[in-house]
Coordinates of C-alpha atoms in Angstrom, one line a residue:
M653 CA 14.9 -45.8 14.9
A654 CA 15.2 -44.1 11.6
A655 CA 16.8 -41.0 10.1
G656 CA 15.4 -39.4 7.0
K657 CA 17.7 -37.8 4.5
P658 CA 17.6 -33.9 4.3
S659 CA 15.4 -32.4 1.6
L660 CA 15.0 -28.9 0.3
T661 CA 11.6 -27.3 1.1
A662 CA 10.8 -23.6 0.6
G663 CA 14.4 -22.6 0.7
R664 CA 15.2 -24.6 3.8
L665 CA 16.8 -27.9 4.6
R666 CA 14.3 -30.2 6.3
A667 CA 15.1 -33.5 8.0
S668 CA 13.3 -35.9 10.4
V669 CA 14.1 -38.8 12.7
S670 CA 11.7 -41.2 14.4
R671 CA 11.6 -43.6 17.2
A672 CA 9.0 -46.4 17.3
G673 CA 8.2 -49.6 19.1
C674 CA 9.9 -48.6 22.3
T675 CA 8.5 -49.2 25.8
R676 CA 10.8 -46.8 27.7
E677 CA 11.4 -43.1 27.4
A678 CA 14.7 -41.8 26.2
R679 CA 16.2 -38.5 24.9
L680 CA 15.9 -38.6 21.1
R681 CA 18.3 -36.2 19.3
I682 CA 18.3 -35.1 15.7
R683 CA 21.3 -33.6 14.0
I684 CA 21.7 -32.3 10.4
K685 CA 25.4 -32.6 9.5
K686 CA 27.4 -31.2 6.6
S687 CA 30.3 -33.2 5.1
V688 CA 33.4 -31.1 5.3
A689 CA 37.2 -31.7 5.4
G690 CA 37.9 -33.0 8.9
P691 CA 35.1 -33.7 11.4
D692 CA 31.7 -33.2 9.8
R693 CA 29.9 -30.0 11.1
V694 CA 26.6 -30.0 12.8
V695 CA 24.4 -27.3 11.3
K696 CA 21.2 -28.0 13.2
S697 CA 20.5 -30.0 16.4
G698 CA 17.5 -30.7 18.6
S699 CA 16.3 -33.2 21.1
R700 CA 13.3 -34.2 23.2
I701 CA 12.5 -36.9 25.8
V702 CA 10.1 -39.3 24.1
R703 CA 8.9 -42.9 24.0
N704 CA 7.8 -43.1 20.4
A705 CA 7.9 -39.9 18.3
R706 CA 9.1 -38.1 15.3
L707 CA 11.4 -35.0 15.4
I708 CA 11.8 -32.5 12.6
A709 CA 14.6 -30.0 12.2
T710 CA 15.0 -27.2 9.6
V711 CA 17.8 -24.9 8.7
K712 CA 18.4 -22.2 6.1
C713 CA 19.6 -23.6 2.8
A714 CA 23.3 -23.9 2.2
S715 CA 24.9 -25.7 -0.7
G716 CA 27.0 -28.8 0.1
V717 CA 26.6 -32.4 1.1
F718 CA 24.3 -33.1 4.1
Y719 CA 23.0 -36.1 6.1
T720 CA 20.9 -36.7 9.2
T721 CA 21.8 -38.6 12.3
A722 CA 19.4 -39.9 15.0
T723 CA 20.6 -41.0 18.5
D724 CA 18.9 -41.7 21.8
S725 CA 20.1 -42.1 25.3
A726 CA 19.4 -45.8 25.1
G727 CA 22.4 -46.1 22.7
H728 CA 20.5 -46.5 19.4
V729 CA 22.0 -44.7 16.3
A730 CA 20.6 -44.2 12.8
T731 CA 22.2 -42.3 9.9
S732 CA 20.6 -41.2 6.6
R733 CA 22.0 -41.4 3.2
K734 CA 24.1 -38.3 2.2
V735 CA 22.6 -35.9 -0.3
R736 CA 24.1 -33.1 -2.3
V737 CA 22.2 -29.8 -2.0
K738 CA 22.3 -26.9 -4.3
C739 CA 20.4 -23.9 -3.1
P740 CA 18.3 -22.0 -5.7
T741 CA 19.5 -18.6 -6.7
V742 CA 17.1 -15.9 -5.5
P743 CA 17.2 -12.9 -7.8
K744 CA 17.5 -9.5 -6.1
P745 CA 14.5 -7.4 -7.0
S746 CA 15.2 -4.3 -9.1
P747 CA 14.3 -1.0 -7.4
T748 CA 10.9 0.3 -8.5
P749 CA 11.2 4.1 -8.7
S750 CA 8.1 6.1 -7.8
E751 CA 6.4 8.0 -10.5
D752 CA 6.5 11.8 -10.6
P753 CA 4.0 14.3 -12.1
S754 CA 6.0 14.8 -15.3
G755 CA 6.2 11.1 -16.1
G756 CA 9.8 10.8 -15.0
T757 CA 11.0 8.5 -12.2
G758 CA 12.9 8.9 -9.0
S759 CA 12.7 9.4 -5.3
G760 CA 13.8 12.0 -2.8
T761 CA 17.2 10.4 -2.7
G762 CA 17.5 9.9 -6.5
S763 CA 16.8 6.2 -6.5
G764 CA 16.6 4.7 -10.0
V765 CA 18.2 7.7 -11.8
G766 CA 21.9 8.6 -11.9
T767 CA 25.1 7.3 -10.3
A768 CA 25.8 7.0 -6.6
V769 CA 27.7 10.3 -6.4
E770 CA 25.0 12.1 -8.4
N771 CA 22.3 10.7 -6.0
E772 CA 24.4 11.8 -3.0
V773 CA 24.3 15.4 -4.4
V774 CA 20.5 15.0 -4.6
R775 CA 20.4 13.8 -1.0
L776 CA 22.6 16.5 0.3
T777 CA 20.6 19.1 -1.6
N778 CA 17.4 17.8 0.0
V779 CA 19.0 18.0 3.4
E780 CA 19.6 21.8 2.8
R781 CA 16.1 22.3 1.5
A782 CA 14.6 20.6 4.5
K783 CA 16.4 23.0 6.8
A784 CA 14.6 25.8 4.9
G785 CA 11.2 24.1 5.0
C786 CA 11.2 23.1 1.3
A787 CA 9.9 19.8 0.0
P788 CA 12.5 17.3 -1.3
L789 CA 13.4 17.2 -5.0
T790 CA 13.0 14.0 -7.0
H791 CA 15.7 12.9 -9.4
E792 CA 14.0 13.3 -12.8
A793 CA 15.4 11.3 -15.8
R794 CA 15.2 14.0 -18.5
L795 CA 16.7 16.7 -16.2
H796 CA 19.5 14.2 -15.4
T797 CA 20.1 13.7 -19.1
A798 CA 20.4 17.5 -19.6
A799 CA 22.7 17.9 -16.6
R800 CA 25.0 14.9 -17.4
S801 CA 25.3 15.9 -21.1
H802 CA 26.4 19.4 -20.1
S803 CA 29.0 18.2 -17.6
A804 CA 30.3 15.7 -20.3
D805 CA 30.4 18.5 -22.9
M806 CA 32.3 20.9 -20.6
S807 CA 34.7 18.0 -19.8
A808 CA 35.3 17.0 -23.4
K809 CA 35.7 20.6 -24.7
N810 CA 37.5 22.1 -21.7
Y811 CA 35.3 25.0 -20.9
F812 CA 33.1 26.1 -18.0
S813 CA 29.9 28.0 -18.7
H814 CA 26.2 27.8 -18.5
D815 CA 26.2 28.3 -22.3
S816 CA 27.4 25.4 -24.5
Q817 CA 30.0 26.2 -27.1
D818 CA 27.4 25.7 -29.8
G819 CA 25.4 28.6 -28.3
R820 CA 22.7 26.7 -26.5
S821 CA 21.6 27.8 -23.1
F822 CA 20.5 25.5 -20.3
V823 CA 16.9 26.3 -21.3
D824 CA 17.7 24.9 -24.8
R825 CA 19.4 21.8 -23.4
I826 CA 16.5 21.0 -21.1
K827 CA 13.9 21.6 -23.8
A828 CA 15.8 19.2 -26.1
T829 CA 15.2 16.3 -23.7
G830 CA 11.4 16.7 -24.0
Y831 CA 11.0 18.0 -20.5
T832 CA 8.1 20.5 -20.2
F833 CA 8.3 23.0 -17.4
S834 CA 6.9 26.1 -15.8
A835 CA 10.2 27.0 -14.1
I836 CA 13.8 25.9 -14.4
G837 CA 17.2 26.8 -13.1
E838 CA 20.8 25.6 -13.2
N839 CA 23.9 25.4 -11.0
I840 CA 27.4 24.4 -12.3
A841 CA 30.7 23.8 -10.6
K842 CA 34.2 22.6 -11.3
G843 CA 37.0 21.1 -9.3
Q844 CA 35.2 19.9 -6.1
Q845 CA 36.1 16.3 -5.4
T846 CA 33.1 15.1 -3.5
A847 CA 29.3 15.5 -3.4
A848 CA 29.6 17.1 0.0
S849 CA 32.2 19.7 -1.1
V850 CA 30.2 20.8 -4.2
V851 CA 27.0 21.2 -2.3
Q852 CA 28.8 23.1 0.4
G853 CA 30.3 25.4 -2.3
W854 CA 27.0 26.1 -3.9
M855 CA 25.4 26.9 -0.5
G856 CA 28.2 29.4 0.1
S857 CA 27.3 31.3 -3.2
Q858 CA 24.1 33.4 -3.1
G859 CA 22.8 32.6 -6.6
H860 CA 23.5 28.9 -6.3
R861 CA 22.0 28.8 -2.8
E862 CA 18.8 30.5 -4.1
N863 CA 18.4 27.8 -6.7
I864 CA 18.8 25.0 -4.1
L865 CA 16.4 26.7 -1.6
N866 CA 13.8 27.7 -4.2
C867 CA 10.8 25.8 -2.8
S868 CA 8.9 26.1 -6.1
Y869 CA 11.2 23.5 -7.7
T870 CA 10.0 19.9 -7.4
Q871 CA 12.5 18.0 -9.5
I872 CA 16.2 17.9 -10.2
G873 CA 18.8 16.4 -12.5
V874 CA 22.4 16.0 -11.4
G875 CA 25.3 15.4 -13.8
H876 CA 28.9 14.5 -12.7
V877 CA 31.8 13.9 -14.9
A878 CA 35.2 13.4 -13.3
A879 CA 37.6 13.9 -16.3
G880 CA 39.3 17.2 -16.3
G881 CA 37.3 18.6 -13.4
P882 CA 35.3 17.1 -11.9
Y883 CA 32.4 18.9 -13.6
W884 CA 29.1 19.2 -11.8
T885 CA 25.7 20.3 -13.1
Q886 CA 22.4 20.7 -11.3
D887 CA 19.3 21.3 -13.4
F888 CA 16.1 22.2 -11.4
G889 CA 12.6 22.1 -12.7
K890 CA 8.9 22.5 -12.0
P891 CA 6.6 20.9 -14.5

């Protein structure tokens, strides 16, 4: 009887045991064990009643020191040499945002553009739009730049207005990013602590609500800056 040492194959530990030259059947058992403090731990086990055969066991890779044991009901025992296993690091794939008509990137939930809280504003905005039968907005990179920059400017200079202190309107700020449009709009807010509360506040104000439920808009940029506010900006657009 023989026990083969574990080996790493396609991200899994693989081991085998064999029984040969026997005239009577017996239960052959394979165990993959991990060396740990105290009694070694069995991470995989299997058995079959055989006369002469080879058993194979596999288990998901885990780093550590492993070995294989083979036993049968006739009292035979075999143990493989111990091997140290280091599992390969599998990189997590980066999200691939979908393309939108203006050349920006994003999805209906804002994936790939903005922070988690900004994307939550996009998601909640799309929830409200869905209730009104409007298509979801995608989070567009240049609109996001315009919105974030305005929130940051209001925070840094301690003011609250659609017009920047240098006299620029939201139209000027959006144009400066290179975004081309056939329609745009803007919502701003200050003081709400969460994405849910700011969207709720906008939905309770007629002008802001009209922007959110304007079905002609297809894209959005959301900018959130916490310092001194928080300050919130939504820039809507249709290429």
